[in-house]
Coordinates of N, CA and C in Angstrom, one line a residue:
X1176 N 0.8 -1.2 0.0 CA 0.0 0.0 0.0 C 0.9 1.3 0.0
X1177 N 1.9 1.2 0.8 CA 2.8 2.4 0.8 C 3.5 2.6 -0.5
X1178 N 3.9 1.5 -1.1 CA 4.5 1.6 -2.5 C 3.6 2.3 -3.5
X1179 N 2.3 1.9 -3.5 CA 1.4 2.5 -4.4 C 1.2 4.0 -4.1
X1180 N 1.1 4.3 -2.9 CA 1.0 5.7 -2.5 C 2.2 6.5 -2.9
X1181 N 3.4 6.0 -2.7 CA 4.6 6.7 -3.1 C 4.7 6.8 -4.6
X1182 N 4.3 5.8 -5.3 CA 4.3 5.9 -6.8 C 3.3 6.9 -7.3
X1183 N 2.1 7.0 -6.7 CA 1.2 8.0 -7.0 C 1.7 9.4 -6.8
X1184 N 2.3 9.6 -5.6 CA 2.9 10.9 -5.3 C 4.0 11.2 -6.3
X1185 N 4.8 10.3 -6.7 CA 5.9 10.5 -7.7 C 5.3 11.0 -9.0
X1186 N 4.2 10.4 -9.4 CA 3.6 10.8 -10.7 C 3.1 12.2 -10.5
X1187 N 2.4 12.5 -9.4 CA 1.9 13.9 -9.2 C 3.0 14.9 -9.2
X1188 N 4.1 14.6 -8.5 CA 5.3 15.6 -8.4 C 5.8 15.8 -9.8
X1189 N 6.0 14.7 -10.6 CA 6.4 14.8 -12.0 C 5.5 15.7 -12.8
X1190 N 4.2 15.5 -12.7 CA 3.2 16.3 -13.4 C 3.3 17.8 -12.9
X1191 N 3.5 17.9 -11.6 CA 3.6 19.3 -11.1 C 4.8 20.0 -11.7
X1192 N 5.9 19.4 -11.8 CA 7.1 20.0 -12.4 C 6.8 20.4 -13.9
X1193 N 6.2 19.4 -14.6 CA 5.9 19.7 -16.0 C 4.9 20.8 -16.2
X1194 N 3.8 20.8 -15.4 CA 2.8 21.9 -15.5 C 3.4 23.2 -15.1
X1195 N 4.3 23.2 -14.1 CA 4.9 24.5 -13.6 C 5.7 25.0 -14.8
X1196 N 6.5 24.1 -15.5 CA 7.3 24.6 -16.6 C 6.4 25.1 -17.7
X1197 N 5.3 24.4 -18.0 CA 4.4 24.9 -19.1 C 3.8 26.3 -18.8
X1198 N 3.5 26.5 -17.5 CA 2.9 27.8 -17.1 C 4.0 28.8 -17.1
X1199 N 5.2 28.5 -16.6 CA 6.3 29.4 -16.5 C 6.7 30.0 -17.9
X1200 N 6.7 29.1 -18.9 CA 7.1 29.5 -20.3 C 5.9 30.0 -21.1
X1201 N 4.7 30.1 -20.5 CA 3.5 30.6 -21.2 C 2.8 29.7 -22.1
X1202 N 3.2 28.4 -22.1 CA 2.5 27.4 -23.0 C 1.1 27.1 -22.4
X1203 N 1.0 27.0 -21.1 CA -0.3 26.7 -20.4 C -0.7 28.1 -19.8
X1204 N -2.0 28.3 -19.7 CA -2.5 29.6 -19.1 C -2.1 29.7 -17.6
X1205 N -1.9 31.0 -17.2 CA -1.7 31.3 -15.8 C -3.0 31.4 -15.0
X1206 N -2.9 31.2 -13.7 CA -4.1 31.4 -12.9 C -4.5 32.9 -12.8
X1207 N -5.6 33.1 -12.2 CA -6.0 34.5 -12.0 C -5.4 35.2 -10.8
X1208 N -4.8 36.3 -10.9 CA -4.2 37.1 -9.8 C -3.2 36.3 -9.1
X1209 N -3.3 36.1 -7.8 CA -2.3 35.4 -7.0 C -2.6 33.9 -6.9
X1210 N -3.5 33.4 -7.7 CA -3.9 32.0 -7.6 C -3.1 31.0 -8.4
X1211 N -2.0 31.5 -8.9 CA -1.2 30.8 -9.9 C -0.7 29.4 -9.3
X1212 N -0.2 29.4 -8.0 CA 0.2 28.2 -7.4 C -0.9 27.2 -7.2
X1213 N -2.0 27.6 -6.8 CA -3.2 26.7 -6.7 C -3.6 26.2 -8.1
X1214 N -3.6 27.0 -9.1 CA -3.9 26.6 -10.5 C -2.9 25.5 -10.9
X1215 N -1.7 25.7 -10.7 CA -0.7 24.7 -11.1 C -0.9 23.4 -10.4
X1216 N -1.2 23.5 -9.1 CA -1.4 22.2 -8.3 C -2.6 21.5 -8.8
X1217 N -3.7 22.2 -9.0 CA -5.0 21.6 -9.5 C -4.8 21.0 -10.9
X1218 N -4.1 21.7 -11.8 CA -3.9 21.2 -13.1 C -3.0 20.0 -13.1
X1219 N -2.0 20.0 -12.2 CA -1.2 18.8 -12.1 C -2.0 17.6 -11.6
X1220 N -2.9 17.9 -10.6 CA -3.7 16.8 -10.1 C -4.6 16.2 -11.2
X1221 N -5.2 17.1 -12.0 CA -6.1 16.6 -13.1 C -5.3 15.8 -14.1
X1222 N -4.1 16.2 -14.4 CA -3.3 15.5 -15.4 C -2.7 14.2 -14.8
X1223 N -2.4 14.2 -13.5 CA -1.8 13.0 -12.9 C -2.8 11.9 -12.6
X1224 N -4.0 12.2 -12.4 CA -5.0 11.2 -12.1 C -5.2 10.1 -13.2
X1225 N -5.4 10.5 -14.4 CA -5.6 9.4 -15.5 C -4.3 8.7 -15.7
X1226 N -3.1 9.4 -15.6 CA -1.9 8.7 -15.8 C -1.7 7.7 -14.7
X1227 N -2.0 8.0 -13.5 CA -1.9 7.0 -12.4 C -2.8 5.9 -12.6
X1228 N -4.0 6.2 -13.0 CA -5.0 5.2 -13.2 C -4.6 4.1 -14.2
X1229 N -3.9 4.5 -15.3 CA -3.4 3.6 -16.3 C -2.1 3.0 -15.9
X1230 N -1.2 3.8 -15.5 CA 0.2 3.3 -15.2 C 0.3 2.4 -14.0
X1231 N -0.5 2.6 -13.0 CA -0.4 1.9 -11.7 C -1.5 0.8 -11.5
X1232 N -2.0 0.3 -12.6 CA -3.1 -0.7 -12.5 C -2.7 -1.9 -11.8
X1233 N -1.5 -2.5 -12.1 CA -1.1 -3.7 -11.4 C -0.8 -3.4 -10.0
X1234 N -0.2 -2.3 -9.7 CA 0.1 -2.0 -8.3 C -1.1 -1.8 -7.5
X1235 N -2.1 -1.2 -8.1 CA -3.4 -0.9 -7.4 C -4.1 -2.3 -7.1
X1236 N -4.0 -3.2 -8.1 CA -4.6 -4.5 -7.9 C -3.9 -5.2 -6.7
X1237 N -2.6 -5.1 -6.6 CA -1.8 -5.7 -5.5 C -2.3 -5.1 -4.2
X1238 N -2.4 -3.8 -4.1 CA -2.8 -3.2 -2.9 C -4.2 -3.6 -2.5
X1239 N -5.1 -3.7 -3.5 CA -6.4 -4.1 -3.2 C -6.5 -5.5 -2.6
X1240 N -5.7 -6.4 -3.1 CA -5.6 -7.8 -2.6 C -5.2 -7.7 -1.1
X1241 N -4.2 -6.9 -0.8 CA -3.7 -6.8 0.6 C -4.8 -6.3 1.5
X1242 N -5.5 -5.3 1.0 CA -6.6 -4.7 1.8 C -7.7 -5.7 2.1
X1243 N -8.0 -6.5 1.0 CA -9.0 -7.5 1.2 C -8.6 -8.6 2.2
X1244 N -7.3 -9.0 2.2 CA -6.9 -9.9 3.1 C -7.0 -9.4 4.6
X1245 N -6.6 -8.1 4.7 CA -6.7 -7.5 6.1 C -8.1 -7.5 6.6
X1246 N -9.0 -7.1 5.7 CA -10.4 -7.1 6.1 C -10.9 -8.5 6.5
X1247 N -10.6 -9.5 5.7 CA -11.0 -10.8 6.0 C -10.5 -11.3 7.3
X1248 N -9.2 -11.0 7.6 CA -8.6 -11.4 8.8 C -9.2 -10.7 10.0
X1249 N -9.6 -9.4 9.9 CA -10.2 -8.7 10.9 C -11.7 -9.2 11.2
X1250 N -12.4 -9.6 10.1 CA -13.7 -10.2 10.3 C -13.6 -11.5 11.0
X1251 N -12.6 -12.3 10.7 CA -12.5 -13.6 11.4 C -12.1 -13.4 12.8
X1252 N -11.3 -12.4 13.1 CA -11.0 -12.1 14.5 C -12.2 -11.6 15.3
X1253 N -13.0 -10.8 14.7 CA -14.2 -10.3 15.3 C -15.2 -11.4 15.6
X1254 N -15.4 -12.3 14.6 CA -16.3 -13.4 14.8 C -15.8 -14.3 15.9
X1255 N -14.5 -14.6 16.0 CA -13.9 -15.4 17.0 C -14.2 -14.8 18.4
X1256 N -14.0 -13.4 18.5 CA -14.2 -12.7 19.7 C -15.7 -12.8 20.1
X1257 N -16.5 -12.6 19.1 CA -18.0 -12.7 19.4 C -18.4 -14.1 20.0
X1258 N -17.8 -15.1 19.4 CA -18.0 -16.5 19.8 C -17.6 -16.7 21.3
X1259 N -16.4 -16.2 21.6 CA -15.9 -16.3 23.0 C -16.8 -15.6 23.9
X1260 N -17.3 -14.4 23.6 CA -18.1 -13.6 24.4 C -19.5 -14.3 24.6
X1261 N -20.0 -14.9 23.5 CA -21.3 -15.6 23.7 C -21.1 -16.8 24.6
X1262 N -20.1 -17.5 24.5 CA -19.8 -18.7 25.3 C -19.7 -18.3 26.8
X1263 N -19.0 -17.2 27.1 CA -18.8 -16.7 28.4 C -20.2 -16.3 29.0
X1264 N -21.0 -15.6 28.2 CA -22.3 -15.2 28.6 C -23.2 -16.4 28.9
X1265 N -23.2 -17.4 28.1 CA -24.0 -18.6 28.3 C -23.6 -19.3 29.6
X1266 N -22.3 -19.4 29.8 CA -21.8 -20.0 31.1 C -22.2 -19.2 32.3
X1267 N -22.1 -17.9 32.2 CA -22.5 -17.1 33.4 C -24.0 -17.2 33.6
X1268 N -24.8 -17.3 32.6 CA -26.3 -17.5 32.8 C -26.5 -18.9 33.4
X1269 N -25.8 -19.9 33.0 CA -26.0 -21.2 33.5 C -25.7 -21.3 34.9
X1270 N -24.6 -20.6 35.3 CA -24.1 -20.6 36.7 C -25.2 -19.9 37.6
X1271 N -25.7 -18.8 37.1 CA -26.7 -18.0 37.9 C -28.0 -18.8 38.1
X1272 N -28.4 -19.5 37.0 CA -29.6 -20.3 37.2 C -29.4 -21.5 38.1
X1273 N -28.2 -22.1 38.1 CA -27.9 -23.2 39.0 C -27.9 -22.8 40.4
X1274 N -27.6 -21.6 40.7 CA -27.4 -21.2 42.1 C -28.7 -20.9 42.8

């Protein structure tokens, strides 16, 4: 998961540098007034999203499998805990009825 995040960040930073260069040399339009930095960041975000979607498909699938495994493991642990609690509750009720 960390690898995917770092790769995404790398693509964004690369796009940020390219977009900054395009705006700096007047190829891409500048933002309004003092919003130039925000404009560059938003434009880089818009450009990097489809690139990441296509270029990181395999890594995203790997990360998704890892997340699914964690969720399954957590569900199994929760079910086991619930079973232990139910058993303890039944034993406590049986002891109170026997007394």
